[in-house]
Each structure stands twice: as structure tokens, then as C-alpha cells.
Tab-separated table of C-alpha atoms in Angstrom:
chain	number	residue	atom	x	y	z
A	19	UNK	CA	-26.628	24.721	13.212
A	20	UNK	CA	-27.011	21.491	11.246
A	21	UNK	CA	-28.200	18.195	12.634
A	22	UNK	CA	-25.705	15.948	14.379
A	23	UNK	CA	-24.357	13.307	11.982
A	24	UNK	CA	-25.170	9.658	12.343
A	25	UNK	CA	-22.068	7.462	12.614
A	26	UNK	CA	-21.733	4.454	10.346
A	27	UNK	CA	-18.883	1.963	10.435
A	28	UNK	CA	-17.454	0.965	7.121
A	29	UNK	CA	-16.123	-2.409	8.269
A	30	UNK	CA	-19.669	-3.688	8.616
A	31	UNK	CA	-19.712	-4.672	12.295
A	32	UNK	CA	-22.285	-2.093	13.276
A	33	UNK	CA	-23.277	-3.471	16.681
A	34	UNK	CA	-19.720	-4.179	17.833
A	35	UNK	CA	-18.372	-0.897	16.484
A	36	UNK	CA	-21.224	1.146	17.923
A	37	UNK	CA	-20.332	-0.154	21.341
A	38	UNK	CA	-16.662	0.766	20.860
A	39	UNK	CA	-16.893	3.880	18.739
A	40	UNK	CA	-14.123	5.676	20.648
A	41	UNK	CA	-11.657	2.800	20.312
A	42	UNK	CA	-8.689	2.955	17.950
A	43	UNK	CA	-9.662	-0.522	16.767
A	44	UNK	CA	-12.186	1.067	14.406
A	45	UNK	CA	-10.378	2.098	11.244
A	46	UNK	CA	-13.066	3.572	9.009
A	47	UNK	CA	-16.294	5.428	9.724
A	48	UNK	CA	-19.074	6.771	7.528
A	49	UNK	CA	-20.930	9.918	8.604
A	50	UNK	CA	-24.364	10.794	7.263
A	51	UNK	CA	-26.106	13.981	8.327
A	52	UNK	CA	-29.597	12.532	7.854
A	53	UNK	CA	-31.640	11.963	10.974
A	54	UNK	CA	-32.535	8.318	10.321
A	55	UNK	CA	-30.261	5.467	11.390
A	56	UNK	CA	-28.261	4.165	8.415
A	57	UNK	CA	-26.579	0.785	8.349
A	58	UNK	CA	-23.630	-0.662	6.489
A	59	UNK	CA	-24.102	-4.304	5.602
A	60	UNK	CA	-21.045	-6.558	5.699
A	61	UNK	CA	-21.521	-7.457	2.045
A	62	UNK	CA	-22.679	-4.126	0.652
A	63	UNK	CA	-24.884	-1.114	1.166
A	64	UNK	CA	-28.314	-1.572	2.628
A	65	UNK	CA	-30.951	0.212	0.590
A	66	UNK	CA	-31.584	2.659	3.410
A	67	UNK	CA	-27.936	3.798	3.227
A	68	UNK	CA	-28.983	6.130	0.426
A	69	UNK	CA	-30.382	9.529	1.293
A	70	UNK	CA	-33.807	9.094	-0.203
A	71	UNK	CA	-35.014	6.980	-3.078
A	72	UNK	CA	-32.938	8.778	-5.702
A	73	UNK	CA	-29.660	7.497	-4.232
A	74	UNK	CA	-28.266	10.938	-3.393
A	75	UNK	CA	-25.133	10.867	-1.192
A	76	UNK	CA	-24.690	14.614	-0.737
A	77	UNK	CA	-24.201	14.413	3.026
A	78	UNK	CA	-22.068	11.267	3.196
A	79	UNK	CA	-18.521	11.436	4.544
A	80	UNK	CA	-15.910	8.762	5.134
A	81	UNK	CA	-13.566	9.027	8.106
A	82	UNK	CA	-10.260	7.185	8.230
A	83	UNK	CA	-8.994	6.836	11.773
A	84	UNK	CA	-5.281	7.605	11.579
A	85	UNK	CA	-4.606	7.503	15.312
A	86	UNK	CA	-6.425	7.737	18.629
A	87	UNK	CA	-6.642	11.507	18.324
A	88	UNK	CA	-6.576	12.046	14.558
A	89	UNK	CA	-9.063	11.399	11.747
A	90	UNK	CA	-9.009	12.152	8.029
A	91	UNK	CA	-12.339	12.762	6.292
A	92	UNK	CA	-13.414	12.453	2.659
A	93	UNK	CA	-16.693	13.706	1.249
A	94	UNK	CA	-18.226	10.985	-0.905
A	95	UNK	CA	-20.267	10.944	-4.057
A	96	UNK	CA	-21.210	7.379	-3.219
A	97	UNK	CA	-19.958	4.014	-2.040
A	98	UNK	CA	-19.340	1.994	-5.195
A	99	UNK	CA	-18.847	-1.389	-3.616
A	100	UNK	CA	-18.050	-3.105	-0.354
A	101	UNK	CA	-16.977	-6.642	0.402
A	102	UNK	CA	-14.938	-8.724	2.785
A	103	UNK	CA	-12.586	-11.660	2.534
A	104	UNK	CA	-11.265	-13.875	5.304
A	105	UNK	CA	-8.209	-11.590	5.428
A	106	UNK	CA	-9.445	-8.038	4.899
A	107	UNK	CA	-12.395	-5.682	4.572
A	108	UNK	CA	-12.551	-4.012	1.163
A	109	UNK	CA	-14.380	-0.906	-0.019
A	110	UNK	CA	-14.324	1.185	-3.176
A	111	UNK	CA	-15.419	4.759	-2.571
A	112	UNK	CA	-16.161	7.519	-5.055
A	113	UNK	CA	-14.711	10.570	-3.285
A	114	UNK	CA	-15.235	14.155	-4.386
A	115	UNK	CA	-11.587	15.157	-3.894
A	116	UNK	CA	-9.607	12.082	-4.966
A	117	UNK	CA	-11.929	10.151	-7.292
A	118	UNK	CA	-12.221	6.399	-6.795
A	119	UNK	CA	-10.438	5.273	-3.626
A	120	UNK	CA	-9.613	1.729	-2.560
A	121	UNK	CA	-9.842	1.100	1.192
A	122	UNK	CA	-8.595	-2.075	2.881
A	123	UNK	CA	-9.255	-2.625	6.573
A	124	UNK	CA	-10.362	0.990	6.754
A	125	UNK	CA	-7.036	2.318	5.439
A	126	UNK	CA	-6.547	4.225	2.188
A	127	UNK	CA	-4.603	2.059	-0.282
A	128	UNK	CA	-4.767	4.211	-3.385
A	129	UNK	CA	-6.835	6.955	-4.949
A	130	UNK	CA	-7.402	7.530	-8.625
A	131	UNK	CA	-6.182	11.135	-8.623
A	132	UNK	CA	-2.741	10.547	-7.078
A	133	UNK	CA	-1.941	6.812	-7.088
A	134	UNK	CA	0.680	7.542	-9.758
A	135	UNK	CA	2.845	9.186	-7.090
A	136	UNK	CA	2.977	6.098	-4.885
A	137	UNK	CA	3.378	3.588	-7.712
A	138	UNK	CA	5.974	5.502	-9.726
A	139	UNK	CA	8.022	5.908	-6.530
A	140	UNK	CA	7.631	2.260	-5.574
A	141	UNK	CA	8.550	0.762	-8.941
A	142	UNK	CA	10.770	2.890	-11.150
A	143	UNK	CA	13.772	3.813	-8.957
A	144	UNK	CA	14.759	0.181	-8.388
A	145	UNK	CA	14.249	-0.832	-12.021
A	146	UNK	CA	16.214	2.196	-13.228
A	147	UNK	CA	19.064	1.491	-10.809
A	148	UNK	CA	19.285	-2.081	-12.117
A	149	UNK	CA	21.463	-2.500	-15.233
A	150	UNK	CA	18.935	-4.624	-17.163
A	151	UNK	CA	15.826	-5.803	-15.270
A	152	UNK	CA	13.969	-8.677	-16.890
A	153	UNK	CA	12.209	-10.552	-14.072
A	154	UNK	CA	10.302	-8.937	-11.209
A	155	UNK	CA	8.427	-10.478	-8.281
A	156	UNK	CA	5.756	-8.315	-6.627
A	157	UNK	CA	4.616	-9.228	-3.125
A	158	UNK	CA	1.037	-8.023	-2.780
A	159	UNK	CA	-0.025	-5.483	-5.370
A	160	UNK	CA	-3.516	-6.932	-5.798
A	161	UNK	CA	-4.939	-3.788	-7.381
A	162	UNK	CA	-2.575	-4.217	-10.356
A	163	UNK	CA	-1.004	-0.733	-10.372
A	164	UNK	CA	2.497	-1.900	-9.391
A	165	UNK	CA	2.446	-4.518	-12.151
A	166	UNK	CA	1.210	-1.882	-14.602
A	167	UNK	CA	4.249	0.293	-13.885
A	168	UNK	CA	6.707	-2.623	-14.111
A	169	UNK	CA	5.283	-3.642	-17.476
A	170	UNK	CA	6.074	-0.200	-18.880
A	171	UNK	CA	9.766	-1.196	-18.893
A	172	UNK	CA	10.802	-2.367	-22.348
A	173	UNK	CA	13.305	-4.888	-20.984
A	174	UNK	CA	10.708	-6.793	-18.984
A	175	UNK	CA	10.205	-10.491	-19.767
A	176	UNK	CA	8.191	-11.654	-16.759
A	177	UNK	CA	6.322	-10.130	-13.825
A	178	UNK	CA	5.077	-12.344	-11.000
A	179	UNK	CA	2.388	-10.687	-8.879
A	180	UNK	CA	1.679	-12.704	-5.743
A	181	UNK	CA	-1.218	-11.609	-3.561
A	182	UNK	CA	-2.652	-13.637	-0.706
A	183	UNK	CA	-6.215	-12.470	-1.188
A	184	UNK	CA	-8.163	-13.746	-4.195
A	185	UNK	CA	-11.130	-11.567	-3.314
A	186	UNK	CA	-9.050	-8.370	-3.341
A	187	UNK	CA	-7.629	-9.268	-6.750
A	188	UNK	CA	-11.063	-10.142	-8.156
A	189	UNK	CA	-12.514	-6.965	-6.652
A	190	UNK	CA	-9.821	-4.791	-8.236
A	191	UNK	CA	-10.040	-6.509	-11.608
A	192	UNK	CA	-13.767	-5.835	-11.673
A	193	UNK	CA	-13.958	-2.314	-10.292
A	194	UNK	CA	-10.574	-0.621	-10.972
A	195	UNK	CA	-10.917	-0.313	-14.712
A	196	UNK	CA	-7.659	1.671	-15.105
A	197	UNK	CA	-5.655	-1.559	-14.639
A	198	UNK	CA	-7.864	-3.888	-16.646
A	199	UNK	CA	-5.330	-4.337	-19.466
A	200	UNK	CA	-2.566	-5.133	-16.975
A	201	UNK	CA	-4.327	-8.284	-15.805
A	202	UNK	CA	-4.467	-9.579	-19.400
A	203	UNK	CA	-0.819	-8.873	-20.233
A	204	UNK	CA	0.916	-12.092	-21.333
A	205	UNK	CA	4.020	-11.186	-19.317
A	206	UNK	CA	2.073	-11.145	-16.052
A	207	UNK	CA	2.025	-14.287	-13.930
A	208	UNK	CA	-0.721	-13.752	-11.353
A	209	UNK	CA	-0.448	-16.027	-8.316
A	210	UNK	CA	-2.784	-16.235	-5.340
A	211	UNK	CA	-0.678	-17.327	-2.401
A	212	UNK	CA	1.206	-16.136	0.628
A	213	UNK	CA	4.279	-14.381	-0.785
A	214	UNK	CA	6.533	-16.000	1.790
A	215	UNK	CA	5.432	-19.507	0.819
A	216	UNK	CA	5.521	-18.678	-2.896
A	217	UNK	CA	9.040	-17.276	-2.852
A	218	UNK	CA	10.244	-20.157	-0.716
A	219	UNK	CA	9.057	-22.813	-3.160
A	220	UNK	CA	10.142	-21.110	-6.395
A	221	UNK	CA	13.491	-22.063	-7.902
A	222	UNK	CA	13.854	-19.066	-10.207
A	223	UNK	CA	15.490	-15.821	-9.139
A	224	UNK	CA	14.533	-12.237	-9.859
A	225	UNK	CA	16.260	-9.005	-10.753
A	226	UNK	CA	13.959	-6.948	-8.539
A	227	UNK	CA	11.614	-7.976	-5.724
A	228	UNK	CA	8.956	-5.440	-4.755
A	229	UNK	CA	7.069	-5.208	-1.466
A	230	UNK	CA	3.713	-3.643	-2.351
A	231	UNK	CA	2.219	-4.831	0.899
A	232	UNK	CA	-0.329	-3.374	3.254
A	233	UNK	CA	1.126	-1.587	6.254
A	234	UNK	CA	1.988	-3.783	9.237
A	235	UNK	CA	-1.334	-3.986	11.081
A	236	UNK	CA	-1.841	-6.027	14.208
A	237	UNK	CA	-3.881	-9.083	13.143
A	238	UNK	CA	-3.344	-8.045	9.510
A	239	UNK	CA	-2.203	-10.634	6.935
A	240	UNK	CA	1.337	-9.502	6.148
A	241	UNK	CA	3.426	-8.082	8.993
A	242	UNK	CA	5.669	-11.183	8.943
A	243	UNK	CA	6.840	-10.102	5.482
A	244	UNK	CA	8.659	-7.199	7.155
A	245	UNK	CA	10.838	-9.357	9.427
A	246	UNK	CA	14.589	-9.872	9.363
A	247	UNK	CA	14.267	-13.661	9.081
A	248	UNK	CA	12.055	-13.336	6.007
A	249	UNK	CA	14.402	-10.893	4.299
A	250	UNK	CA	17.488	-12.906	5.173
A	251	UNK	CA	16.377	-16.503	4.688
A	252	UNK	CA	13.730	-16.323	1.978
A	253	UNK	CA	13.762	-13.040	0.036
A	254	UNK	CA	17.442	-12.268	-0.441
A	255	UNK	CA	18.383	-15.743	-1.766
A	256	UNK	CA	15.801	-15.229	-4.549
A	257	UNK	CA	17.602	-12.196	-5.971
A	258	UNK	CA	19.933	-12.506	-8.955
A	259	UNK	CA	23.379	-10.914	-8.984
A	260	UNK	CA	22.904	-7.128	-8.948
A	261	UNK	CA	19.415	-7.822	-7.557
A	262	UNK	CA	17.466	-5.082	-5.809
A	263	UNK	CA	14.742	-5.207	-3.182
A	264	UNK	CA	12.341	-2.306	-2.658
A	265	UNK	CA	9.392	-1.993	-0.316
A	266	UNK	CA	6.851	0.553	0.730
A	267	UNK	CA	7.682	1.421	4.316
A	268	UNK	CA	4.726	3.341	5.670
A	269	UNK	CA	4.348	6.953	6.795
A	270	UNK	CA	7.589	8.957	6.813
A	271	UNK	CA	6.268	12.291	8.006
A	272	UNK	CA	7.750	14.408	10.741
A	273	UNK	CA	5.234	13.053	13.292
A	274	UNK	CA	4.755	9.522	11.920
A	275	UNK	CA	8.126	8.221	10.729
A	276	UNK	CA	8.806	6.311	13.944
A	277	UNK	CA	5.662	4.189	13.627
A	278	UNK	CA	7.225	1.695	11.211
A	279	UNK	CA	9.431	3.529	8.673
A	280	UNK	CA	12.618	3.679	10.733
A	281	UNK	CA	12.145	0.100	11.944
A	282	UNK	CA	11.707	-1.281	8.435
A	283	UNK	CA	14.828	0.595	7.332
A	284	UNK	CA	16.880	-0.684	10.271
A	285	UNK	CA	15.675	-4.251	9.726
A	286	UNK	CA	16.645	-4.237	6.050
A	287	UNK	CA	20.002	-2.679	6.966
A	288	UNK	CA	20.833	-5.854	8.911
A	289	UNK	CA	20.507	-7.923	5.723
A	290	UNK	CA	21.812	-5.855	2.765
A	291	UNK	CA	25.085	-3.972	2.272
A	292	UNK	CA	23.574	-0.895	0.636
A	293	UNK	CA	20.270	0.537	1.853
A	294	UNK	CA	18.649	3.860	0.977
A	295	UNK	CA	15.382	5.566	1.815
A	296	UNK	CA	13.351	8.111	-0.096
A	297	UNK	CA	9.988	9.751	0.438
A	298	UNK	CA	7.223	11.754	-1.220
A	299	UNK	CA	4.032	13.459	-0.143
A	300	UNK	CA	0.906	11.544	-1.204
A	301	UNK	CA	-2.113	13.846	-0.767
A	302	UNK	CA	-4.720	11.101	-0.335
A	303	UNK	CA	-2.588	9.505	2.404
A	304	UNK	CA	-2.488	12.839	4.265
A	305	UNK	CA	1.203	12.308	4.913
A	306	UNK	CA	4.669	11.897	3.497
A	307	UNK	CA	5.239	8.281	2.461
A	308	UNK	CA	8.460	6.305	2.630
A	309	UNK	CA	10.181	3.578	0.617
A	310	UNK	CA	13.303	1.548	1.331
A	311	UNK	CA	15.539	0.192	-1.445
A	312	UNK	CA	18.373	-2.269	-0.838
A	313	UNK	CA	21.020	-4.330	-2.617
A	314	UNK	CA	24.445	-5.838	-2.143
A	315	UNK	CA	25.582	-3.651	-5.048
A	316	UNK	CA	25.873	0.162	-4.863
A	317	UNK	CA	22.615	1.943	-5.701
A	318	UNK	CA	24.121	5.219	-6.858
A	319	UNK	CA	22.842	6.644	-10.134
A	320	UNK	CA	23.223	10.251	-11.239
A	321	UNK	CA	20.241	12.450	-11.983
A	322	UNK	CA	21.182	12.856	-15.648
A	323	UNK	CA	21.734	9.135	-16.063
A	324	UNK	CA	18.365	8.394	-14.489
A	325	UNK	CA	16.666	10.778	-16.912
A	326	UNK	CA	18.414	9.060	-19.833
A	327	UNK	CA	17.274	5.663	-18.637
A	328	UNK	CA	13.703	6.878	-18.154
A	329	UNK	CA	13.634	8.054	-21.767
A	330	UNK	CA	15.268	4.925	-23.169
A	331	UNK	CA	13.657	2.227	-21.062
A	332	UNK	CA	10.085	3.243	-20.178
A	333	UNK	CA	7.072	3.359	-22.450
A	334	UNK	CA	5.112	6.574	-22.073
A	335	UNK	CA	5.700	9.628	-19.913
A	336	UNK	CA	6.124	9.488	-16.163
A	337	UNK	CA	4.032	12.023	-14.283
A	338	UNK	CA	6.118	12.342	-11.120
A	339	UNK	CA	9.573	10.789	-11.183
A	340	UNK	CA	12.692	12.317	-12.707
A	341	UNK	CA	16.364	12.236	-11.791
A	342	UNK	CA	16.502	15.543	-9.954
A	343	UNK	CA	13.450	14.725	-7.854
A	344	UNK	CA	14.773	11.283	-6.912
A	345	UNK	CA	18.024	12.725	-5.613
A	346	UNK	CA	16.175	15.281	-3.516
A	347	UNK	CA	13.683	12.663	-2.278
A	348	UNK	CA	16.542	10.566	-0.891
A	349	UNK	CA	17.575	13.423	1.415
A	350	UNK	CA	15.657	13.269	4.690
A	351	UNK	CA	15.130	16.253	6.957
A	352	UNK	CA	17.210	16.553	10.108
A	353	UNK	CA	14.697	14.931	12.455
A	354	UNK	CA	13.976	11.906	10.256
A	355	UNK	CA	17.674	11.459	9.445
A	356	UNK	CA	18.499	11.396	13.135
A	357	UNK	CA	15.732	8.891	13.837
A	358	UNK	CA	16.976	6.595	11.078
A	359	UNK	CA	20.489	6.794	12.474
A	360	UNK	CA	19.389	6.079	16.040
A	361	UNK	CA	16.829	3.348	15.344
A	362	UNK	CA	17.607	0.045	17.089
A	363	UNK	CA	14.376	-1.912	16.624
A	364	UNK	CA	14.504	-4.903	14.276
A	365	UNK	CA	11.331	-6.613	13.068
A	366	UNK	CA	10.930	-10.199	14.219
A	367	UNK	CA	7.856	-12.421	14.433
A	368	UNK	CA	7.828	-11.860	18.192
A	369	UNK	CA	8.707	-8.162	18.202
A	370	UNK	CA	6.895	-6.156	15.544
A	371	UNK	CA	5.676	-2.588	15.329
A	372	UNK	CA	2.290	-1.750	13.884
A	373	UNK	CA	0.455	1.127	12.270
A	374	UNK	CA	-2.468	2.200	14.509
A	375	UNK	CA	-5.515	0.031	13.788
A	376	UNK	CA	-6.280	-3.655	13.387
A	377	UNK	CA	-6.701	-6.180	10.620
A	378	UNK	CA	-9.940	-8.093	10.107
A	379	UNK	CA	-8.789	-11.037	12.259
A	380	UNK	CA	-9.178	-8.813	15.319
A	381	UNK	CA	-12.942	-8.828	14.901
A	382	UNK	CA	-13.476	-12.593	15.041
């Protein structure tokens, strides 16, 4: 049998985390099968993190803690970079299975091999349902992938991407080379601010508003952007006629959909006349993922019409989305459908639901 692995904590609080290694407060863990004690510095890898002087990471694994009794492991080629802002811990991992993977607060945000699934699903259905989208506001989206997909639409005049965390944006601009051109597009207005405050102060309205936010984490930076009061008093008034709101809504799997997905849906249903959900399996998330789309105008669009609009409106080929898939993705299985129907919880500032884990504020 092999040697027992050493446990390393990716969030950089090695003493604290070592004392609480069985707690669900720890989101991400590094395992190294070497016998010596490795350490993860808050601002990057210590030299001794590497297995020997040649920098070989053959025995390095990353563990994402999904719940108290469930972990998801990735074998790594290496850790490319690690940093922290006052809001979030950030890491860029080179995984053997999924390529480069962006982790925030120990949670997988996107992976190079399959991020197209998440971002095509987040962006294109709402823009294709809109008759002629020209202005889009993205809440979050610091890695640039959501903006990249919006800018593929030929009708687009302006994209505002508002992320609260300058360090995440700078990190992604530097290390996620796939989106480098997006950040230099003249149609992109990049704003560093709280999306709630930014929307509130802006006078212009938008055809589509996108929630590309982190999951609601206790002590995380953005759970208040999932509340009824925010949707009703700040977001909805910033939509043009025929305006559409779409947001990522967390895990929508058979065992996980009640964590936040059904609550986000029910909250949005209190504010908009027409609300629909759809989902897709994202391999690097180890689950089915959900999105909620809403408007005060009907959202119906036929599969053939969607395919026509994809061909006419979008530059380049989509890898995942087509009309037939979208119609099937909007049909939930019996259990999830029943949960959506029966959900009564509404997000408020005082009564929120959270994905298992904690944001960086928990550690101070």
C-alpha cells in the first residue's frame, strides 16, 4: 500500500484549517502523497510545495469539499497561481482531466475543457429570446467568458461587466489567456463595483441583465444579489421593454436542487410574470447546473426559430446550444419539477439559503 497522503489546504490558512480539517468550513484541500509536510502560502506556493527540485507534481491532488460527506478530487499537473483578495481566495489549477481550472473560495468556477457549456447556457438563450438585444449588463463575470459570449452577437452595441473584485478581474486577465481579446473589445465597459450599487446609480436601461455570480455562500460577497428586494427594486427597473433577466442558479441535480436552485426560482417568480428554468450537466462541476430566465414578456421561442437566430445573429459556431437541446433542457424531471412547484422559500437579506461552505470573510 502507498503512503498516507499529506493534507494541504488551498485557502492558505494552514494552521486554522489543520485544526478543523473535518469541518465543512474548509472548501478546498490539496493532497500530496510525499512524506514531508508541504505548505500552501496565502500568496502562492512555497518552494517546498513541489515534489523535489524539478517541480514535479505527479502525486498532487485537489479536493473540493461539496458537502459534509462528499468530496470531488482532481489530479493536478501543477498549481499555476494562487492569490487572495479581501473578498475571495483565488487559485488557478492545471488539472489533468479538465485543463486550467479557476477556483474561488475553494469552489470550481470554470474549467477550460467544458466552460463553454456553462457560458453558452448562461448567455445565449436570453439573447436569442430577445427580439434585438443591444445593451447587456453582466453582474459578476470577472473571468470574462460571459462577456466573450455576449460579444459574439452581431447586434451588440454595449456590454457592461460589473465585478466587485478587482483582483479576480486582474488575475483572470493575466492568467486566462482564452479571454484576453474580450477585455480589449471596444464594446466592453468594465466596471469594478458592487453590482447592486452600480445598477442603482446608472440611468441607462438594458435589454438583458445577466447574473454570472458566485453561488450564495455564507460570508461570501454576493448572496444579497439573489434577494427579492434586489430583483424588485433595483434590477427590474433597469430593464428595457421586452427586457430579460437570466441568472445562474446553482446545482440542479436530483440530490442538490433544493440547496438554492428552487429558492432562486421561487424568488424570481415573485417579481416577473414569466419565469422558466433550464439545466445542463457540467462535468467539471460534478453535477447538473441550473439557470433561471425571466421577463414580463413571454419567453417562448420554437426550436427551429432558435436555430435560425443562432445562424443569423451569432458569430462563429456554438459548441453546445441548439434549439432542440434548449427545449429539452427546459423540461425538468419529475422530482425537480415537483420541488419547484412546492417551493415556498423566498430570498431576503434576513432569510437566505447557502451552498455548503463559506466565503473568505468567515476566516477573519
